[in-house]
Short mmCIF file of C-alpha atoms and ligand atoms in Angstrom, two decimals:
data_model
loop_
_atom_site.label_atom_id
_atom_site.label_comp_id
_atom_site.label_asym_id
_atom_site.label_seq_id
_atom_site.Cartn_x
_atom_site.Cartn_y
_atom_site.Cartn_z
CA MET D 199 -0.08 0.02 0.13
CA ASP D 200 2.97 2.36 1.05
CA GLU D 201 4.55 1.84 -2.52
CA LEU D 202 0.91 2.57 -4.35
CA LYS D 203 0.40 5.80 -2.40
CA LYS D 204 4.13 6.65 -3.35
CA LYS D 205 2.82 6.19 -6.68
CA LEU D 206 0.02 8.01 -6.91
CA PHE D 207 0.02 10.89 -4.49
CA TYR D 208 1.10 13.84 -4.93
CA GLU D 209 2.91 15.02 -1.80
CA PRO D 210 4.53 18.75 -2.25
CA LYS D 211 8.06 18.24 -0.55
CA ASN D 212 9.73 20.91 1.52
CA GLY D 213 12.76 22.46 -0.59
CA TYR D 214 15.19 21.59 1.89
CA ASP D 215 14.74 17.91 1.58
CA LEU D 216 14.88 18.50 -2.18
CA VAL D 217 18.20 20.47 -2.82
CA GLU D 218 21.61 19.15 -1.97
CA THR D 219 24.10 21.04 0.25
CA ALA D 220 25.73 22.38 -2.95
CA GLU D 221 22.95 24.28 -4.00
CA HIS D 222 21.95 25.79 -0.78
CA ILE D 223 25.81 27.53 -1.14
CA GLU D 224 24.77 28.33 -4.67
CA ALA D 225 21.58 29.84 -3.45
CA GLU D 226 23.44 31.62 -1.04
CA ASN D 227 25.28 33.72 -2.95
CA TYR D 228 22.37 34.48 -5.44
CA CYS D 229 21.17 36.07 -2.62
CA ARG D 230 23.92 38.16 -1.23
CA GLY D 231 23.47 39.50 -4.82
CA TYR D 232 19.80 40.41 -4.72
CA MET D 233 19.98 41.77 -1.18
CA ALA D 234 22.79 44.14 -2.46
CA PHE D 235 20.69 45.00 -5.48
CA LEU D 236 17.60 45.65 -3.20
CA ASN D 237 19.29 47.67 -0.67
CA GLU D 238 20.35 50.16 -3.98
CA ALA D 239 16.99 50.02 -5.83
CA ARG D 240 14.50 51.51 -3.39
CA THR D 241 11.92 53.23 -6.44
CA GLU D 242 11.19 51.92 -10.28
CA ARG D 243 14.13 54.54 -11.28
CA GLU D 244 16.31 53.47 -9.49
CA ALA D 245 15.92 50.01 -10.08
CA VAL D 246 16.15 50.62 -13.69
CA SER D 247 19.33 52.72 -13.45
CA CYS D 248 20.78 50.11 -11.46
CA ALA D 249 19.92 47.11 -13.61
CA VAL D 250 21.56 49.12 -16.53
CA GLU D 251 24.55 49.41 -14.95
CA LEU D 252 24.66 45.74 -14.25
CA ALA D 253 23.67 45.05 -17.49
CA ARG D 254 26.59 46.89 -19.08
CA GLU D 255 29.02 45.65 -17.04
CA ARG D 256 28.05 42.26 -18.78
CA GLY D 257 28.33 43.80 -21.96
CA PHE D 258 24.46 44.97 -22.40
CA VAL D 259 24.60 47.97 -25.32
CA GLU D 260 21.64 50.41 -25.62
CA TYR D 261 19.36 49.16 -28.07
CA ILE D 262 18.94 51.75 -31.42
CA PRO D 263 16.01 50.90 -33.90
CA GLY D 264 17.55 49.67 -37.06
CA MET D 265 20.32 47.89 -35.34
CA GLU D 266 21.35 44.70 -37.40
CA LEU D 267 20.93 41.88 -34.76
CA ARG D 268 23.60 38.91 -34.22
CA PRO D 269 22.89 35.92 -32.49
CA GLY D 270 24.21 36.28 -28.66
CA MET D 271 23.77 40.50 -28.82
CA LYS D 272 22.70 41.67 -25.64
CA LEU D 273 20.71 44.75 -25.81
CA TYR D 274 18.99 47.07 -23.45
CA ARG D 275 16.07 50.01 -23.97
CA SER D 276 14.77 52.32 -21.11
CA ASN D 277 11.43 53.86 -21.17
CA ARG D 278 11.89 57.01 -19.63
CA GLY D 279 14.24 55.63 -16.81
CA LYS D 280 11.39 53.89 -15.17
CA ALA D 281 11.01 50.91 -16.92
CA LEU D 282 13.40 48.75 -19.01
CA THR D 283 13.38 45.91 -21.72
CA LEU D 284 16.65 43.87 -21.99
CA ALA D 285 16.64 41.46 -24.68
CA VAL D 286 19.85 38.95 -25.89
CA ILE D 287 19.28 37.69 -29.58
CA GLY D 288 18.98 33.92 -30.65
CA ARG D 289 19.97 31.92 -32.94
CA ASN D 290 16.73 31.48 -34.35
CA SER D 291 14.36 33.80 -35.82
CA LEU D 292 11.83 36.12 -33.95
CA ALA D 293 9.49 33.95 -36.03
CA ASP D 294 9.80 31.33 -33.49
CA GLY D 295 8.79 33.52 -30.96
CA ALA D 296 10.78 34.94 -27.79
CA VAL D 297 10.97 33.93 -24.34
CA ILE D 298 9.93 36.80 -22.12
CA ALA D 299 9.91 37.07 -17.93
CA GLY D 300 8.20 40.10 -16.76
CA ALA D 301 8.51 41.65 -13.40
CA HIS D 302 7.50 44.98 -12.35
CA VAL D 303 10.09 47.47 -10.20
CA ASP D 304 7.43 49.64 -8.66
CA ALA D 305 6.45 49.11 -4.84
CA PRO D 306 3.82 50.57 -2.54
CA ARG D 307 5.03 53.85 -1.21
CA LEU D 308 4.15 57.46 -0.18
CA ASP D 309 4.41 60.01 -2.62
CA LEU D 310 4.76 63.58 -1.71
CA LYS D 311 1.90 66.02 -3.58
CA GLN D 312 2.56 68.47 -6.00
CA ASN D 313 1.71 71.10 -3.16
CA PRO D 314 3.55 69.27 -0.19
CA LEU D 315 5.09 71.58 2.11
CA TYR D 316 2.94 73.48 5.15
CA GLU D 317 3.75 74.37 8.97
CA SER D 318 1.43 73.84 11.84
CA GLU D 319 1.92 74.66 15.24
CA GLU D 320 5.78 75.38 14.61
CA LEU D 321 6.74 71.97 12.88
CA CYS D 322 7.09 71.20 9.34
CA PHE D 323 5.12 68.64 7.22
CA PHE D 324 4.93 67.11 4.10
CA ARG D 325 1.55 65.91 2.67
CA THR D 326 1.61 62.46 0.97
CA HIS D 327 -0.58 60.84 -1.24
CA TYR D 328 -0.06 57.17 -1.20
CA TYR D 329 0.66 54.93 -4.18
CA GLY D 330 -0.37 51.01 -4.31
CA GLY D 331 -2.24 48.72 -1.99
CA ILE D 332 -1.53 49.79 1.33
CA LYS D 333 -2.92 48.99 5.27
CA LYS D 334 -2.06 52.81 6.36
CA TYR D 335 -1.20 52.18 9.83
CA GLN D 336 1.84 50.33 9.01
CA TRP D 337 3.41 53.50 7.80
CA VAL D 338 3.21 55.10 11.25
CA THR D 339 6.38 55.47 13.45
CA ILE D 340 8.59 53.98 11.34
CA PRO D 341 11.60 55.54 9.86
CA LEU D 342 11.51 57.02 5.99
CA GLU D 343 13.60 58.01 3.62
CA LEU D 344 12.82 60.13 0.67
CA HIS D 345 13.99 59.54 -2.98
CA GLY D 346 13.00 61.13 -6.52
CA VAL D 347 13.56 63.71 -8.72
CA ILE D 348 12.94 67.39 -8.93
CA VAL D 349 12.93 68.39 -12.63
CA LEU D 350 13.46 72.26 -12.87
CA LYS D 351 11.46 74.11 -15.27
CA SER D 352 14.54 74.07 -17.47
CA GLY D 353 14.45 70.42 -17.69
CA GLU D 354 17.43 70.16 -15.95
CA ARG D 355 16.71 66.96 -13.16
CA LEU D 356 18.15 66.87 -9.77
CA ASP D 357 17.96 63.38 -8.39
CA VAL D 358 17.32 63.00 -4.56
CA VAL D 359 18.10 60.56 -2.03
CA ILE D 360 18.28 61.64 1.57
CA GLY D 361 18.03 59.10 4.45
CA ARG D 362 19.59 55.71 2.48
CA ASP D 363 23.01 56.52 4.13
CA SER D 364 23.54 56.24 7.67
CA GLY D 365 24.08 59.34 9.42
CA GLU D 366 21.55 61.10 7.31
CA PRO D 367 18.35 62.77 8.75
CA ARG D 368 15.09 60.35 8.11
CA PHE D 369 11.45 61.51 8.12
CA VAL D 370 8.55 59.75 10.11
CA ILE D 371 4.51 59.76 10.27
CA THR D 372 3.16 60.24 13.93
CA ASP D 373 1.16 58.21 15.32
CA LEU D 374 -1.22 59.29 18.77
CA LEU D 375 0.41 57.72 21.73
CA PRO D 376 -1.87 55.24 23.80
CA HIS D 377 -2.78 57.23 26.63
CA LEU D 378 -4.98 59.97 24.32
CA ALA D 379 -6.08 56.98 21.71
CA GLN D 380 -9.41 55.99 23.60
CA ASP D 381 -11.13 57.07 20.54
CA GLN D 382 -8.89 56.22 17.63
CA MET D 383 -8.61 52.45 19.14
CA LYS D 384 -12.39 52.26 18.66
CA LYS D 385 -11.88 53.10 14.73
CA THR D 386 -11.61 50.06 11.94
CA MET D 387 -8.08 49.57 10.90
CA ALA D 388 -8.91 50.97 7.87
CA GLU D 389 -10.16 54.06 9.46
CA GLY D 390 -7.93 54.97 12.18
CA ILE D 391 -5.17 56.03 10.03
CA THR D 392 -6.57 57.84 7.04
CA GLY D 393 -4.86 59.23 3.80
CA GLU D 394 -4.68 62.60 4.38
CA GLY D 395 -3.27 62.02 7.92
CA LEU D 396 0.05 60.28 6.32
CA HIS D 397 2.19 63.50 6.90
CA LEU D 398 5.54 63.18 6.99
CA LEU D 399 7.64 65.53 9.76
CA ILE D 400 10.56 66.94 8.50
CA GLY D 401 11.24 70.10 10.81
CA SER D 402 10.69 72.24 13.60
CA VAL D 403 13.25 74.86 13.85
CA PRO D 404 12.15 78.29 13.12
CA TYR D 405 14.08 80.86 11.07
CA ALA D 406 15.20 83.84 13.21
CA GLY D 407 13.00 86.75 13.17
CA GLU D 408 9.38 87.12 13.55
CA GLY D 409 6.26 86.42 12.29
CA LYS D 410 4.73 83.28 10.50
CA ASP D 411 5.67 80.21 8.73
CA ARG D 412 9.07 80.42 10.11
CA VAL D 413 9.75 76.79 10.36
CA ARG D 414 8.44 75.99 6.64
CA LEU D 415 10.87 79.24 5.75
CA ALA D 416 13.60 77.20 7.30
CA VAL D 417 13.10 74.00 5.84
CA LEU D 418 12.81 75.74 2.09
CA SER D 419 16.11 77.47 3.27
CA ILE D 420 18.35 74.44 4.06
CA LEU D 421 16.27 72.63 0.69
CA ASN D 422 17.47 75.76 -1.04
CA ASP D 423 21.25 75.11 0.06
CA MET D 424 20.98 71.09 -1.21
CA TYR D 425 19.65 71.85 -4.56
CA GLY D 426 18.98 75.45 -5.20
CA ILE D 427 15.22 74.93 -5.26
CA SER D 428 12.15 77.25 -4.15
CA GLU D 429 8.27 75.92 -3.13
CA GLU D 430 7.42 76.20 -6.82
CA ASP D 431 9.92 73.09 -7.64
CA PHE D 432 7.59 70.78 -5.82
CA LEU D 433 5.07 71.28 -9.10
CA SER D 434 7.28 69.07 -11.35
CA ALA D 435 9.14 66.85 -8.45
CA GLU D 436 8.40 63.07 -8.09
CA LEU D 437 9.61 62.69 -4.57
CA VAL D 438 8.66 59.41 -2.71
CA ALA D 439 8.77 58.23 0.95
CA VAL D 440 10.04 54.53 1.26
CA PRO D 441 10.57 52.44 4.35
CA ALA D 442 14.54 53.42 5.72
CA PHE D 443 14.97 49.73 6.81
CA ASP D 444 17.94 48.06 5.44
CA VAL D 445 17.70 44.84 3.76
CA CYS D 446 18.44 42.11 6.27
CA GLU D 447 18.44 38.39 6.94
CA VAL D 448 15.58 36.98 9.21
CA GLY D 449 15.16 34.12 11.29
CA LEU D 450 18.49 32.05 14.07
CA ASP D 451 18.42 29.93 10.39
CA ARG D 452 19.24 32.99 8.24
CA SER D 453 17.00 31.32 5.76
CA MET D 454 14.66 34.62 5.04
CA ILE D 455 15.23 37.73 3.79
CA GLY D 456 13.55 40.73 5.17
CA GLY D 457 13.10 43.94 3.50
CA TYR D 458 11.11 46.58 1.64
CA GLY D 459 9.81 46.71 -1.94
CA GLN D 460 10.62 43.14 -2.35
CA ASP D 461 7.11 42.51 -4.48
CA ASP D 462 8.53 42.60 -7.22
CA ARG D 463 12.13 43.38 -7.20
CA VAL D 464 12.88 39.92 -6.01
CA CYS D 465 11.50 38.42 -9.16
CA ALA D 466 12.78 41.69 -10.98
CA TYR D 467 16.51 40.54 -9.71
CA ALA D 468 15.84 36.58 -10.63
CA GLU D 469 15.02 37.89 -14.21
CA LEU D 470 18.20 40.39 -14.49
CA LYS D 471 20.54 37.38 -12.71
CA ALA D 472 18.87 34.55 -15.13
CA LEU D 473 19.36 36.73 -18.56
CA PHE D 474 23.09 37.64 -17.45
CA ASP D 475 23.59 34.00 -16.80
CA THR D 476 21.79 32.98 -20.47
CA GLU D 477 24.76 32.49 -23.20
CA ASP D 478 23.95 32.27 -26.80
CA PRO D 479 20.22 31.38 -26.65
CA VAL D 480 17.73 29.63 -29.27
CA ARG D 481 15.31 32.07 -29.17
CA THR D 482 15.37 35.60 -27.94
CA CYS D 483 15.03 36.24 -24.24
CA VAL D 484 13.58 39.38 -22.89
CA CYS D 485 13.65 40.87 -19.80
CA LEU D 486 10.83 43.11 -18.85
CA LEU D 487 11.15 45.53 -15.67
CA CYS D 488 8.08 47.38 -15.62
CA ASP D 489 6.14 50.41 -13.33
CA LYS D 490 2.73 51.32 -12.59
CA GLU D 491 1.87 47.53 -11.60
CA GLU D 492 0.91 48.47 -8.46
CA THR D 493 -1.58 51.00 -9.59
CA GLY D 494 -3.03 48.90 -12.43
CA SER D 495 -0.45 48.58 -15.09
CA ASP D 496 -1.63 51.82 -16.47
CA GLY D 497 0.44 54.88 -18.16
CA VAL D 498 3.11 55.64 -20.59
CA SER D 499 5.82 52.85 -18.23
CA GLY D 500 3.10 50.53 -17.39
CA MET D 501 2.97 46.94 -19.00
CA GLN D 502 -0.64 48.35 -21.07
CA SER D 503 1.82 50.65 -22.81
CA ARG D 504 2.81 50.49 -26.45
CA ALA D 505 6.67 50.44 -25.51
CA PHE D 506 6.81 47.31 -25.38
CA ASP D 507 5.17 46.55 -28.32
CA ALA D 508 7.44 49.19 -29.78
CA PHE D 509 10.32 47.46 -28.64
CA MET D 510 9.54 44.06 -29.90
CA GLU D 511 8.34 45.54 -33.03
CA ASP D 512 11.72 46.97 -34.00
CA LEU D 513 13.44 43.98 -33.12
CA CYS D 514 11.21 42.03 -35.29
CA ALA D 515 11.44 44.39 -38.52
CA SER D 516 15.23 44.04 -37.53
CA GLN D 517 14.34 40.15 -38.90
CA GLY D 518 12.15 41.11 -41.15
CA VAL D 519 9.44 39.15 -39.18
CA GLU D 520 5.79 40.47 -38.16
CA LEU D 521 5.11 41.37 -34.69
CA ARG D 522 2.10 39.39 -34.57
CA ARG D 523 3.77 36.14 -35.91
CA CYS D 524 6.26 36.60 -33.33
CA TYR D 525 4.04 37.02 -30.49
CA GLU D 526 1.64 33.90 -31.07
CA LYS D 527 4.88 31.61 -30.69
CA SER D 528 6.02 33.62 -27.77
CA PHE D 529 5.78 32.27 -23.89
CA CYS D 530 5.98 34.71 -21.11
CA LEU D 531 6.62 34.11 -17.51
CA SER D 532 5.20 36.70 -15.47
CA ALA D 533 6.80 36.47 -12.68
CA ASP D 534 5.45 38.29 -9.43
CA VAL D 535 5.37 37.26 -5.96
CA VAL D 536 2.42 35.35 -4.43
CA ALA D 537 1.01 35.02 -0.76
CA ALA D 538 2.50 32.66 1.60
CA VAL D 539 0.56 31.03 4.37
CA ASP D 540 0.98 33.06 7.21
CA PRO D 541 0.17 30.32 10.45
CA LEU D 542 -0.75 33.73 12.09
CA TYR D 543 -3.43 34.05 9.90
CA PRO D 544 -4.73 30.30 8.82
CA GLU D 545 -8.45 31.67 8.19
CA VAL D 546 -7.38 33.05 5.00
CA SER D 547 -5.68 30.22 3.50
CA GLU D 548 -6.92 27.17 1.84
CA LYS D 549 -3.58 25.31 2.44
CA SER D 550 -3.66 22.50 -0.61
CA ASN D 551 -3.77 25.25 -2.42
CA ASN D 552 -1.61 27.97 -1.20
CA ALA D 553 1.79 28.97 -1.42
CA ARG D 554 4.22 27.94 1.29
CA LEU D 555 7.85 29.34 1.96
CA ASN D 556 10.74 27.07 1.12
CA TYR D 557 8.34 25.05 -1.39
CA GLY D 558 10.30 26.47 -4.40
CA VAL D 559 8.67 28.87 -7.45
CA ALA D 560 5.16 29.56 -7.14
CA VAL D 561 3.15 28.96 -9.84
CA SER D 562 -0.42 30.29 -10.49
CA LYS D 563 -2.27 28.89 -13.58
CA PHE D 564 -4.51 32.25 -12.56
CA SER D 565 -4.99 34.91 -10.29
CA GLY D 566 -8.23 37.47 -10.43
CA ALA D 567 -10.72 37.64 -7.74
CA ARG D 568 -14.76 36.55 -7.27
CA GLY D 569 -14.62 33.78 -9.61
CA LYS D 570 -11.11 34.16 -11.33
CA ALA D 571 -12.57 37.66 -12.75
CA GLY D 572 -9.70 39.39 -14.25
CA THR D 573 -7.44 37.15 -14.84
CA SER D 574 -5.59 35.43 -18.07
CA ASP D 575 -5.89 31.64 -16.80
CA ALA D 576 -3.33 29.82 -18.38
CA SER D 577 -4.08 26.49 -20.62
CA ALA D 578 -2.99 23.27 -19.08
CA GLU D 579 -0.75 22.96 -22.00
CA VAL D 580 0.98 25.76 -20.74
CA VAL D 581 1.28 24.59 -16.96
CA ALA D 582 2.71 21.06 -18.22
CA TYR D 583 5.14 22.89 -20.40
CA LEU D 584 6.25 24.44 -17.27
CA ARG D 585 6.18 21.14 -15.46
CA ARG D 586 8.44 19.83 -18.29
CA ILE D 587 11.08 22.49 -18.35
CA PHE D 588 11.28 22.52 -14.69
CA ALA D 589 11.64 19.12 -14.36
CA ARG D 590 14.94 18.67 -16.19
CA SER D 591 16.36 21.86 -14.55
CA GLY D 592 15.77 20.91 -11.06
CA VAL D 593 13.48 23.57 -10.42
CA VAL D 594 11.53 23.15 -6.72
CA PHE D 595 7.84 24.40 -7.53
CA GLN D 596 4.37 24.66 -6.22
CA LEU D 597 1.05 25.62 -7.76
CA CYS D 598 -0.58 27.89 -6.24
CA GLU D 599 -3.74 30.69 -6.00
CA MET D 600 -4.08 33.26 -3.52
CA GLY D 601 -6.22 32.65 -0.15
CA LYS D 602 -9.51 30.74 0.04
CA VAL D 603 -12.01 31.04 -2.66
CA ASP D 604 -13.81 34.72 -2.23
CA GLN D 605 -11.13 35.86 0.03
CA GLY D 606 -9.75 38.91 -1.68
CA GLY D 607 -7.56 38.57 -4.68
CA GLY D 608 -4.83 40.26 -6.66
CA GLY D 609 -3.48 40.52 -10.05
CA THR D 610 -0.35 41.02 -12.07
CA ILE D 611 0.70 42.28 -15.85
CA ALA D 612 0.14 38.23 -16.88
CA LYS D 613 -3.24 39.34 -18.27
CA TYR D 614 -1.77 42.23 -20.11
CA MET D 615 0.71 39.69 -22.05
CA ALA D 616 -1.75 37.26 -22.29
CA ASN D 617 -3.81 39.91 -23.94
CA ARG D 618 -1.22 40.71 -26.69
CA ASN D 619 -1.45 37.25 -27.73
CA ILE D 620 1.27 35.65 -25.86
CA ASP D 621 1.16 32.27 -23.68
CA THR D 622 1.77 33.91 -20.45
CA ILE D 623 1.90 32.09 -16.53
CA ASP D 624 2.36 33.66 -13.23
CA ALA D 625 5.18 32.23 -11.23
CA GLY D 626 7.42 34.13 -8.56
CA VAL D 627 8.17 34.09 -4.83
CA PRO D 628 5.93 33.58 -1.69
CA VAL D 629 5.83 36.57 0.40
CA LEU D 630 5.32 37.37 3.89
CA SER D 631 3.59 40.95 5.03
CA MET D 632 2.96 41.64 1.66
CA HIS D 633 2.99 45.22 0.85
CA ALA D 634 4.14 46.16 4.62
CA PRO D 635 7.13 48.16 5.06
CA PHE D 636 8.86 45.20 5.82
CA GLU D 637 8.26 41.94 3.44
CA VAL D 638 9.70 38.63 4.16
CA VAL D 639 10.85 35.84 1.89
CA ALA D 640 12.93 32.80 1.74
CA LYS D 641 16.16 32.27 0.20
CA LEU D 642 15.19 29.13 -1.24
CA ASP D 643 12.46 30.26 -3.07
CA CYS D 644 14.05 33.23 -4.19
CA TYR D 645 16.72 31.03 -5.93
CA MET D 646 14.32 28.63 -7.10
CA THR D 647 12.66 31.72 -9.09
CA TYR D 648 15.90 32.45 -10.35
CA LYS D 649 16.59 28.58 -12.06
CA ALA D 650 12.79 28.88 -13.41
CA VAL D 651 13.55 32.20 -15.29
CA LEU D 652 16.92 30.43 -16.18
CA ALA D 653 15.05 27.34 -17.68
CA ALA D 654 12.77 29.01 -19.66
CA TYR D 655 15.59 30.96 -21.18
CA GLY D 656 17.23 28.12 -21.73
CA ASP D 657 15.02 25.94 -23.64
CA ASP D 658 14.98 25.54 -26.98
MN1 LIG M 290 3.74 42.29 -7.57
MN1 LIG M 291 2.05 43.91 -5.29
#
């Protein structure tokens, strides 16, 4: 009976029971590189410039439309510094399709409003408008750092990073002390901290003299010393507050990684590293780092933008291939994180079909919510294809969906790729505390996601 059970039952196994020591060492090395990337890439712009720098070190050159393509060529094209497409040209023509891996490099955060600055009770603040799906109460009383750009009327761009390096000042959103929070504590978690209440404390010293708004003036004079700006320049600024936590190992066994923005930079790095490790592929391999996923993939740098099609169309044109012929033969791994089963909240999970830490890269045949609405739902054929290439490459993987049926849901860029007539499936790293200022992933799953993308890129 035991033998028959072994033969007929499907029992997912913990990756630690499947992976040899040598591979754990490789996983450790891989994760060191990832952690360094995550510390550097705090916004979509920084992720793109980081990726470009890494790519250039590895021989990638900027793609100029019309360039003659040779197998093995390594190319990239930045979309306005906020999204990036990289490619390694294959031996086969694009008429045979491309292998695409797509992740997003934007993450939930607090954007400064266009008129952010005010003074109240002789303290100075920045007003914010949150970006992406956040639980607002998680963003108060934690250290925050400021990143972004200020573009002057002349067009000159000033890059801003304040609070990243140790020794630099940081910012915070205050909260009520428990002693005076009687009324606040009766509110729901959605209402306890409001969107209009997420204001950053940025200064307290008044400018010498008399009159109103002296702290505001003092703060502006500091900013003027640092960047030469006046208050009006905030109108054309993109400044964002993100958690000022360094990435770190989590757990006594150091098996996990904690940090901000792992959704979805953990998959973005997996794709990048896999592309860097792909030499002379049969089919052209494409790595997408896109923006605006957290707000619905709209806009010029989101995955619904025609920018990606323009890039692919240019590549196809160089080989005399029609874009639609390329797309219909292409395959896309939409590499995005998934919710991991959290034993502290068992009521939202369906354990047989939800992702677990250390069970490997998590494949979602579909996403969406309420009867699979808003998903592309990959075909059984596509899932079978993944099983085949993962088995060949020793990729530890699990099939999953998000939470219990009707508990909630979410989406990725998968449907926008599938809408282009490209066979697409989601696969990525399971995350605890997704969208929180400090998200947790397992090292083994990070490494297996890299191996999953590598397996796709390496397949002929
Ligand atoms: Mn995501
Ligand atoms: Mn997300």
